Short mmCIF file of C-alpha atoms in Angstrom, two decimals:
data_model
loop_
_atom_site.label_atom_id
_atom_site.label_comp_id
_atom_site.label_asym_id
_atom_site.label_seq_id
_atom_site.Cartn_x
_atom_site.Cartn_y
_atom_site.Cartn_z
CA MET A 1 110.36 120.77 108.35
CA CYS A 2 108.37 120.64 111.59
CA SER A 3 106.42 117.47 112.28
CA SER A 4 103.10 119.29 111.94
CA ASP A 5 103.97 120.97 108.63
CA LEU A 6 102.77 119.78 105.26
CA VAL A 7 103.41 121.04 101.77
CA THR A 8 100.45 121.92 99.57
CA THR A 9 99.87 120.38 96.17
CA SER A 10 98.78 122.29 93.07
CA THR A 11 95.19 121.24 93.80
CA GLY A 12 95.30 122.78 97.27
CA ALA A 13 95.18 119.40 99.02
CA PRO A 14 97.80 118.70 101.70
CA GLY A 15 100.82 116.85 100.39
CA PRO A 16 103.41 114.73 102.21
CA SER A 17 106.24 116.19 104.25
CA HIS A 18 108.75 113.75 102.71
CA ALA A 19 109.13 112.21 99.26
CA GLY A 20 109.06 108.72 100.75
CA TYR A 21 105.52 108.99 102.13
CA LEU A 22 103.15 106.36 100.76
CA ALA A 23 99.60 105.70 101.94
CA ALA A 24 96.00 105.75 100.75
CA TYR A 25 95.20 108.70 103.04
CA PRO A 26 96.74 112.08 103.90
CA GLU A 27 99.65 112.41 106.29
CA THR A 28 97.32 114.27 108.64
CA GLN A 29 96.46 110.86 110.15
CA PHE A 30 99.97 110.68 111.58
CA ILE A 31 99.92 114.33 112.68
CA LEU A 32 96.69 113.73 114.60
CA LEU A 33 98.26 110.74 116.35
CA GLU A 34 101.18 112.94 117.40
CA GLN A 35 98.52 115.21 118.91
CA TYR A 36 97.07 112.15 120.74
CA ALA A 37 93.94 111.71 118.66
CA THR A 38 92.00 108.60 119.64
CA TYR A 39 90.12 105.87 117.81
CA PRO A 40 87.85 106.20 115.81
CA THR A 41 88.99 109.71 114.84
CA ILE A 42 91.98 107.92 113.39
CA TRP A 43 92.40 104.18 112.93
CA ALA A 44 95.95 102.91 113.44
CA PRO A 45 97.83 104.71 110.61
CA TRP A 46 101.15 103.08 111.54
CA TYR A 47 99.50 99.64 111.37
CA THR A 48 98.60 100.28 107.74
CA CYS A 49 102.06 101.69 107.08
CA HIS A 50 103.56 98.46 108.38
CA MET A 51 101.44 96.32 106.09
CA ILE A 52 102.59 98.28 103.03
CA MET A 53 106.24 98.18 104.10
CA ARG A 54 106.06 94.46 104.95
CA GLY A 55 104.66 93.67 101.52
CA LEU A 56 107.31 95.70 99.74
CA LEU A 57 110.13 94.20 101.79
CA ASP A 58 108.85 90.68 101.08
CA ALA A 59 108.66 91.54 97.38
CA TYR A 60 112.36 92.38 97.53
CA ARG A 61 113.31 89.36 99.64
CA LEU A 62 111.37 86.85 97.56
CA THR A 63 111.76 88.25 94.05
CA GLY A 64 114.80 90.52 94.27
CA SER A 65 112.77 93.57 93.15
CA ARG A 66 115.08 96.56 93.54
CA GLN A 67 112.15 98.88 92.92
CA ALA A 68 110.33 97.43 95.93
CA LEU A 69 113.43 97.95 98.09
CA ASP A 70 113.81 101.56 96.92
CA ILE A 71 110.17 102.31 97.75
CA VAL A 72 110.27 100.71 101.20
CA MET A 73 113.54 102.49 102.02
CA GLY A 74 111.88 105.75 101.02
CA MET A 75 109.10 104.96 103.49
CA ALA A 76 111.70 104.15 106.15
CA ASP A 77 113.38 107.51 105.53
CA TRP A 78 110.01 109.22 105.87
CA ALA A 79 109.28 107.35 109.14
CA HIS A 80 112.67 108.46 110.47
CA SER A 81 111.89 112.06 109.54
CA ARG A 82 108.58 111.88 111.45
CA LEU A 83 109.68 110.08 114.59
CA ALA A 84 113.40 110.44 115.28
CA HIS A 85 113.11 114.00 116.59
CA LEU A 86 110.05 113.40 118.80
CA PRO A 87 110.69 113.28 122.57
CA ARG A 88 110.42 109.87 124.21
CA THR A 89 107.49 110.99 126.37
CA GLN A 90 105.50 111.88 123.26
CA LEU A 91 106.27 108.56 121.59
CA ASP A 92 105.31 106.66 124.73
CA ASN A 93 102.00 108.50 124.94
CA MET A 94 101.27 107.73 121.29
CA TRP A 95 101.92 104.00 121.59
CA LYS A 96 99.66 103.69 124.63
CA ILE A 97 96.58 104.89 122.75
CA TYR A 98 94.11 102.08 122.09
CA ILE A 99 93.99 101.13 118.36
CA ALA A 100 95.05 104.60 117.18
CA GLY A 101 98.57 103.95 118.46
CA GLU A 102 98.72 100.38 117.12
CA TYR A 103 101.70 99.92 114.81
CA ASN A 104 101.82 96.14 114.32
CA ALA A 105 105.42 95.02 113.64
CA MET A 106 106.97 98.27 112.38
CA PRO A 107 110.24 97.66 114.30
CA VAL A 108 110.56 94.21 112.68
CA VAL A 109 110.53 95.70 109.19
CA LEU A 110 112.93 98.48 110.16
CA ALA A 111 115.38 96.08 111.85
CA GLU A 112 115.32 93.85 108.76
CA LEU A 113 115.95 96.86 106.53
CA HIS A 114 118.99 97.70 108.66
CA ALA A 115 120.26 94.14 108.23
CA ILE A 116 119.82 94.36 104.44
CA THR A 117 121.14 97.88 103.83
CA GLY A 118 123.32 98.69 106.85
CA ASN A 119 121.39 101.95 107.26
CA GLU A 120 121.59 102.75 110.99
CA ASP A 121 118.72 105.25 110.74
CA CYS A 122 116.49 102.21 110.37
CA LEU A 123 117.57 100.96 113.81
CA VAL A 124 117.10 104.39 115.33
CA THR A 125 113.58 104.48 113.93
CA ALA A 126 112.88 100.92 115.11
CA GLU A 127 113.72 102.01 118.65
CA CYS A 128 111.31 104.92 118.33
CA PHE A 129 108.57 102.26 118.44
CA VAL A 130 109.59 101.00 121.88
CA ASN A 131 106.51 101.17 124.12
CA THR A 132 108.40 101.97 127.30
CA TYR A 133 106.03 100.93 130.07
CA LEU A 134 105.38 97.47 128.63
CA PHE A 135 108.96 97.07 127.43
CA VAL A 136 110.33 97.75 130.92
CA ALA A 137 107.73 95.46 132.48
CA GLY A 138 108.85 92.77 130.05
CA PHE A 139 112.55 92.74 130.82
CA GLU A 140 111.87 93.18 134.54
CA ASN A 141 109.45 90.24 134.32
CA GLU A 142 106.58 92.22 135.82
CA ASP A 143 103.20 91.00 134.56
CA ILE A 144 100.97 94.02 133.94
CA LEU A 145 99.12 92.63 130.91
CA ASP A 146 95.65 92.50 132.48
CA GLY A 147 93.43 94.83 130.46
CA GLU A 148 95.99 95.52 127.72
CA HIS A 149 95.10 95.26 124.02
CA ALA A 150 96.58 91.91 122.96
CA ASN A 151 96.28 92.63 119.26
CA GLN A 152 98.22 95.84 119.68
CA HIS A 153 101.02 94.76 121.96
CA ILE A 154 102.06 91.20 120.98
CA PRO A 155 103.80 92.36 117.76
CA GLN A 156 105.77 94.92 119.79
CA TYR A 157 107.64 92.10 121.53
CA GLN A 158 108.39 90.47 118.20
CA GLY A 159 109.83 93.87 117.28
CA TYR A 160 112.08 93.93 120.36
CA LEU A 161 113.39 90.48 119.51
CA ARG A 162 114.16 91.53 115.93
CA ILE A 163 116.03 94.62 117.11
CA TYR A 164 118.09 92.29 119.29
CA ASP A 165 118.62 89.85 116.41
CA TYR A 166 119.65 92.30 113.72
CA ALA A 167 121.63 94.84 115.72
CA GLN A 168 124.30 92.72 117.36
CA GLN A 169 127.03 94.18 115.17
CA VAL A 170 126.36 97.70 116.46
CA ASP A 171 128.07 98.10 119.83
CA TYR A 172 125.48 100.28 121.52
CA TYR A 173 122.68 97.87 120.63
CA THR A 174 124.16 94.77 122.24
CA ARG A 175 122.40 95.02 125.61
CA PRO A 176 120.20 91.96 126.27
CA ASP A 177 117.07 93.79 127.46
CA TYR A 178 115.28 93.32 124.14
CA TYR A 179 115.61 89.55 124.22
CA ALA A 180 114.64 89.34 127.91
CA ALA A 181 111.56 91.48 127.30
CA ALA A 182 110.33 89.19 124.52
CA SER A 183 111.12 85.95 126.34
CA ASN A 184 109.53 87.04 129.62
CA PHE A 185 106.46 88.34 127.82
CA TRP A 186 105.91 84.97 126.12
CA ASP A 187 106.00 83.27 129.51
CA MET A 188 103.38 85.71 130.82
CA VAL A 189 101.01 84.68 128.05
CA VAL A 190 101.68 80.92 127.80
CA PRO A 191 100.16 79.15 129.66
CA HIS A 192 98.69 81.84 131.89
CA ARG A 193 96.42 83.42 129.28
CA ILE A 194 95.56 80.73 126.75
CA TYR A 195 92.84 78.15 126.35
CA VAL A 196 93.71 74.52 125.75
CA ASP A 197 93.21 75.07 121.99
CA GLY A 198 95.88 77.80 121.94
CA GLY A 199 93.43 80.71 121.71
CA MET A 200 93.98 83.88 123.69
CA ALA A 201 92.00 84.13 126.94
CA GLY A 202 90.38 87.49 127.48
CA SER A 203 87.44 89.66 126.58
CA GLY A 204 87.40 90.54 122.90
CA GLU A 205 90.93 91.58 121.96
CA ILE A 206 91.89 92.37 125.57
CA PHE A 207 94.20 90.30 127.78
CA GLY A 208 92.48 88.84 130.81
CA ALA A 209 93.94 88.48 134.27
CA ARG A 210 96.77 86.02 134.80
CA ASP A 211 95.51 82.46 135.39
CA ASP A 212 91.84 83.50 135.29
CA ILE A 213 91.11 81.37 132.24
CA ALA A 214 87.60 80.31 133.24
CA GLY A 215 86.71 83.87 134.16
CA SER A 216 87.43 85.04 130.63
CA ILE A 217 85.04 82.67 128.87
CA GLU A 218 82.45 84.55 126.83
CA ALA A 219 81.14 84.70 123.27
CA ALA A 220 83.74 87.19 121.97
CA ASN A 221 87.14 85.72 122.78
CA ALA A 222 90.11 83.92 121.19
CA GLU A 223 90.59 86.53 118.47
CA GLY A 224 92.69 85.37 115.54
CA CYS A 225 95.42 88.00 115.27
CA PRO A 226 96.88 87.44 118.77
CA LEU A 227 97.41 83.79 117.87
CA TYR A 228 98.95 84.77 114.52
CA ASN A 229 101.46 87.02 116.28
CA MET A 230 102.17 84.63 119.15
CA LEU A 231 103.08 81.90 116.66
CA LYS A 232 105.52 84.27 114.99
CA LEU A 233 107.06 85.10 118.37
CA SER A 234 107.20 81.43 119.39
CA ARG A 235 109.06 80.49 116.22
CA SER A 236 111.54 83.36 116.65
CA LEU A 237 112.23 82.58 120.32
CA PHE A 238 112.88 78.93 119.47
CA PHE A 239 115.81 79.99 117.29
CA HIS A 240 117.41 81.51 120.40
CA ASP A 241 116.41 78.76 122.82
CA PRO A 242 115.21 75.44 121.33
CA ASP A 243 112.85 74.80 124.23
CA PRO A 244 110.07 72.41 123.17
CA LYS A 245 107.50 74.62 124.91
CA TYR A 246 107.55 76.96 121.91
CA MET A 247 106.71 74.21 119.43
CA GLN A 248 104.15 72.71 121.81
CA TYR A 249 102.29 76.00 121.74
CA PHE A 250 102.76 76.16 117.98
CA GLU A 251 101.05 72.76 117.66
CA ARG A 252 98.15 73.88 119.85
CA GLY A 253 97.58 76.94 117.73
CA LEU A 254 97.74 75.04 114.44
CA TYR A 255 95.39 72.21 115.32
CA GLY A 256 93.23 73.93 117.91
CA GLN A 257 92.70 77.29 116.25
CA ILE A 258 93.86 77.69 112.66
CA ILE A 259 92.06 74.67 111.20
CA SER A 260 89.02 75.50 113.30
CA ARG A 261 88.82 79.13 112.17
CA ARG A 262 88.14 78.35 108.52
CA GLN A 263 84.59 78.23 107.24
CA ASN A 264 85.56 75.52 104.77
CA ALA A 265 88.78 73.79 105.77
CA THR A 266 89.03 71.77 102.55
CA SER A 267 88.34 74.58 100.08
CA ALA A 268 91.07 76.20 98.00
CA THR A 269 88.83 79.17 97.12
CA ASP A 270 86.84 80.03 100.27
CA PRO A 271 88.99 82.40 102.37
CA LEU A 272 86.47 83.13 105.14
CA VAL A 273 87.70 82.73 108.71
CA THR A 274 86.34 83.65 112.10
CA TYR A 275 87.23 86.90 113.81
CA PHE A 276 86.79 85.23 117.21
CA LEU A 277 86.78 81.49 117.86
CA PRO A 278 84.63 81.47 120.99
CA VAL A 279 84.78 78.88 123.74
CA ASP A 280 81.56 80.04 125.38
CA PRO A 281 79.13 77.08 125.67
CA GLY A 282 76.61 77.24 122.85
CA ALA A 283 78.38 80.04 121.00
CA VAL A 284 78.07 80.05 117.21
CA ARG A 285 81.01 80.91 114.98
CA GLU A 286 80.56 83.88 112.68
CA TYR A 287 82.31 84.31 109.35
CA ARG A 288 80.48 87.26 107.87
CA GLY A 289 82.17 90.42 106.66
CA ASN A 290 85.62 89.75 108.06
CA LEU A 291 87.69 90.06 104.88
CA GLY A 292 88.08 93.80 105.42
CA ASP A 293 89.54 93.60 108.92
CA CYS A 294 92.84 92.39 110.29
CA ASP A 295 91.72 88.77 110.63
CA GLY A 296 90.69 88.75 107.00
CA GLY A 297 94.39 89.27 106.26
CA THR A 298 96.07 87.14 108.90
CA GLY A 299 93.52 84.31 108.71
CA PRO A 300 94.34 83.11 105.18
CA GLU A 301 98.06 83.71 105.79
CA ASP A 302 97.89 81.51 108.90
CA ASN A 303 97.59 78.45 106.65
CA THR A 304 101.21 78.87 105.52
CA LYS A 305 102.24 78.09 109.10
CA PHE A 306 101.48 74.42 108.55
CA GLN A 307 104.63 74.04 106.47
CA GLU A 308 107.01 76.59 107.94
CA SER A 309 107.90 74.99 111.29
CA ILE A 310 107.61 71.23 110.82
CA TYR A 311 111.41 70.89 110.59
CA PHE A 312 114.29 73.08 111.75
CA ARG A 313 117.99 72.52 111.23
CA SER A 314 120.97 73.55 113.33
CA VAL A 315 123.26 76.28 112.00
CA ASP A 316 125.97 73.73 111.14
CA ASP A 317 123.46 71.42 109.39
CA SER A 318 124.33 68.57 111.78
CA THR A 319 120.94 68.33 113.52
CA LEU A 320 117.35 68.06 112.34
CA TYR A 321 114.50 69.03 114.67
CA VAL A 322 111.19 67.30 113.94
CA ASN A 323 108.79 69.70 115.61
CA LEU A 324 105.42 68.74 114.18
CA TYR A 325 103.90 65.44 113.15
CA MET A 326 102.33 66.22 109.80
CA ALA A 327 102.33 64.55 106.39
CA SER A 328 105.12 66.33 104.52
CA THR A 329 108.27 66.03 102.44
CA LEU A 330 111.49 67.79 103.43
CA THR A 331 114.04 68.48 100.69
CA TRP A 332 117.47 69.32 102.14
CA PRO A 333 119.82 69.93 99.20
CA GLU A 334 122.77 71.02 101.37
CA ARG A 335 122.82 67.55 102.92
CA GLY A 336 121.63 65.63 99.86
CA LEU A 337 118.67 64.36 101.88
CA THR A 338 114.96 64.00 101.36
CA ILE A 339 112.78 63.03 104.30
CA GLU A 340 109.18 61.99 103.79
CA GLN A 341 106.82 61.98 106.75
CA THR A 342 103.62 59.95 106.49
CA THR A 343 100.94 60.15 109.16
CA SER A 344 97.22 60.43 109.66
CA TYR A 345 97.69 62.50 112.81
CA PRO A 346 95.69 64.28 114.18
CA LEU A 347 92.80 62.23 112.73
CA ASP A 348 94.44 58.93 113.67
CA PRO A 349 94.04 58.38 117.44
CA SER A 350 97.18 56.24 117.57
CA GLY A 351 99.27 59.19 116.43
CA THR A 352 101.68 57.00 114.45
CA SER A 353 104.11 58.83 112.15
CA THR A 354 106.80 57.39 109.86
CA LEU A 355 109.82 59.29 108.54
CA THR A 356 111.60 57.71 105.57
CA ILE A 357 115.10 58.99 104.83
CA ARG A 358 116.40 59.18 101.26
CA GLY A 359 120.13 59.81 101.15
CA ASN A 360 123.15 58.87 103.28
CA GLY A 361 125.12 60.51 106.05
CA GLN A 362 125.66 61.23 109.72
CA LEU A 363 122.75 63.17 111.21
CA THR A 364 121.33 63.88 114.64
CA VAL A 365 117.53 63.77 114.66
CA LYS A 366 115.63 65.33 117.56
CA LEU A 367 112.00 64.22 117.81
CA ARG A 368 109.58 66.31 119.85
CA VAL A 369 107.67 64.34 122.46
CA PRO A 370 104.26 66.06 122.62
CA TYR A 371 103.11 67.49 125.94
CA TRP A 372 99.85 65.54 125.63
CA VAL A 373 101.48 62.10 125.58
CA GLN A 374 99.78 60.04 128.28
CA GLU A 375 100.36 56.40 127.35
CA GLY A 376 103.97 56.45 126.25
CA PHE A 377 106.06 57.57 123.26
CA THR A 378 107.78 54.79 121.34
CA VAL A 379 110.42 55.25 118.65
CA LYS A 380 111.47 52.51 116.25
CA VAL A 381 114.33 52.72 113.75
CA ASN A 382 113.88 50.26 110.88
CA GLY A 383 111.32 48.48 113.05
CA VAL A 384 113.62 48.12 116.07
CA PRO A 385 112.41 49.83 119.31
CA GLN A 386 114.84 52.39 120.74
CA THR A 387 115.53 52.98 124.42
CA LEU A 388 115.36 56.76 124.76
CA GLY A 389 113.68 57.58 128.07
CA ALA A 390 111.13 59.84 126.39
CA LYS A 391 109.36 62.35 128.60
CA ALA A 392 106.32 64.37 127.61
CA GLY A 393 107.26 67.92 126.66
CA SER A 394 110.86 67.18 125.62
CA TYR A 395 112.95 66.10 122.63
CA VAL A 396 114.46 62.64 122.21
CA THR A 397 117.68 62.31 120.23
CA LEU A 398 118.77 59.80 117.59
CA ARG A 399 122.39 59.96 116.39
CA ARG A 400 123.51 57.62 113.65
CA ASN A 401 124.93 57.23 110.18
CA TRP A 402 121.74 56.99 108.11
CA ARG A 403 121.36 54.97 104.94
CA SER A 404 118.86 55.66 102.22
CA GLY A 405 115.60 53.87 102.99
CA ASP A 406 116.00 54.00 106.78
CA THR A 407 112.76 54.63 108.64
CA ILE A 408 111.92 56.25 111.97
#
């Protein structure tokens, strides 16, 4: 069936071209995009498709729902039927279109589906979402982000990294360009386009010029979704290269933006968050009417990031990374360990944190030395100061045979 063809239902309304199609609107939205329709004639149909597919895939991953997997694979088959035969020039033109061509993290979902099912069509479709001009600029380390739609393009680089991650077993997908594109892109954004609180510097949802942070200050800046997606990318890049810069940015975003975006930071029932968290002098935060837009979705979800990256472990379970200083309890059943962290940071100016280890065994502990340390970073084990040569923006390493009740 041609990409512009639709079947007709018994009511005379246009029906889908493939049994896997699922959306709250006709497939004509996607046809119009293939004809280069612009916003607001259409409003990011692939973005909405991603949100449905992401939810279904998570339902399978977290609950084992086979029905959810069957539905999301049907949607993946439909996406392949729409995109795989389109010429690259047409795809590139589609993904350049402001908002209408926004597809969020479609390649992430498709790459994960390939990893789960082994279906190579999913990888082929994931590559259909490559946005060539920004992808090439990424792996060639050419910064052309000035004026680009941050909301639209940050998830694309997360997609490239996931294609790289999940396709290593397929020979013709082993080239490193995908990883280089994502890594270089991150370095173009941090620190060159962020405020000290981790927010994105630019006008509205648009990237500003490199290193022109002050020039981007206005009432409508530091939109929430770019931060949401940059934290996802930072976490993913850390798993390839445990550079503390990724977790330093993660900390900035958590304490500088995510707590600050909530209307009521202590409420368990008030979901309202800002769309923009302005840095303009005298600007007033607005919370009204944002539950129906993208930040109304990512804003509440952002709060799960407080627990997801405090600790990482090495693949062989020999090393524990302590990335964030935050009151928490780590349960590590594979090692028979529980680690409780007590701290009043960031409210406590002294920044003191204590980790109490329950369980025995050899373990390497890497403690992140925050970039903002100005007056020294001291580590004590069971009250005894350690000589570690700590430098701001690094990790310090403790290797020992721990006994239950030991404290750091």
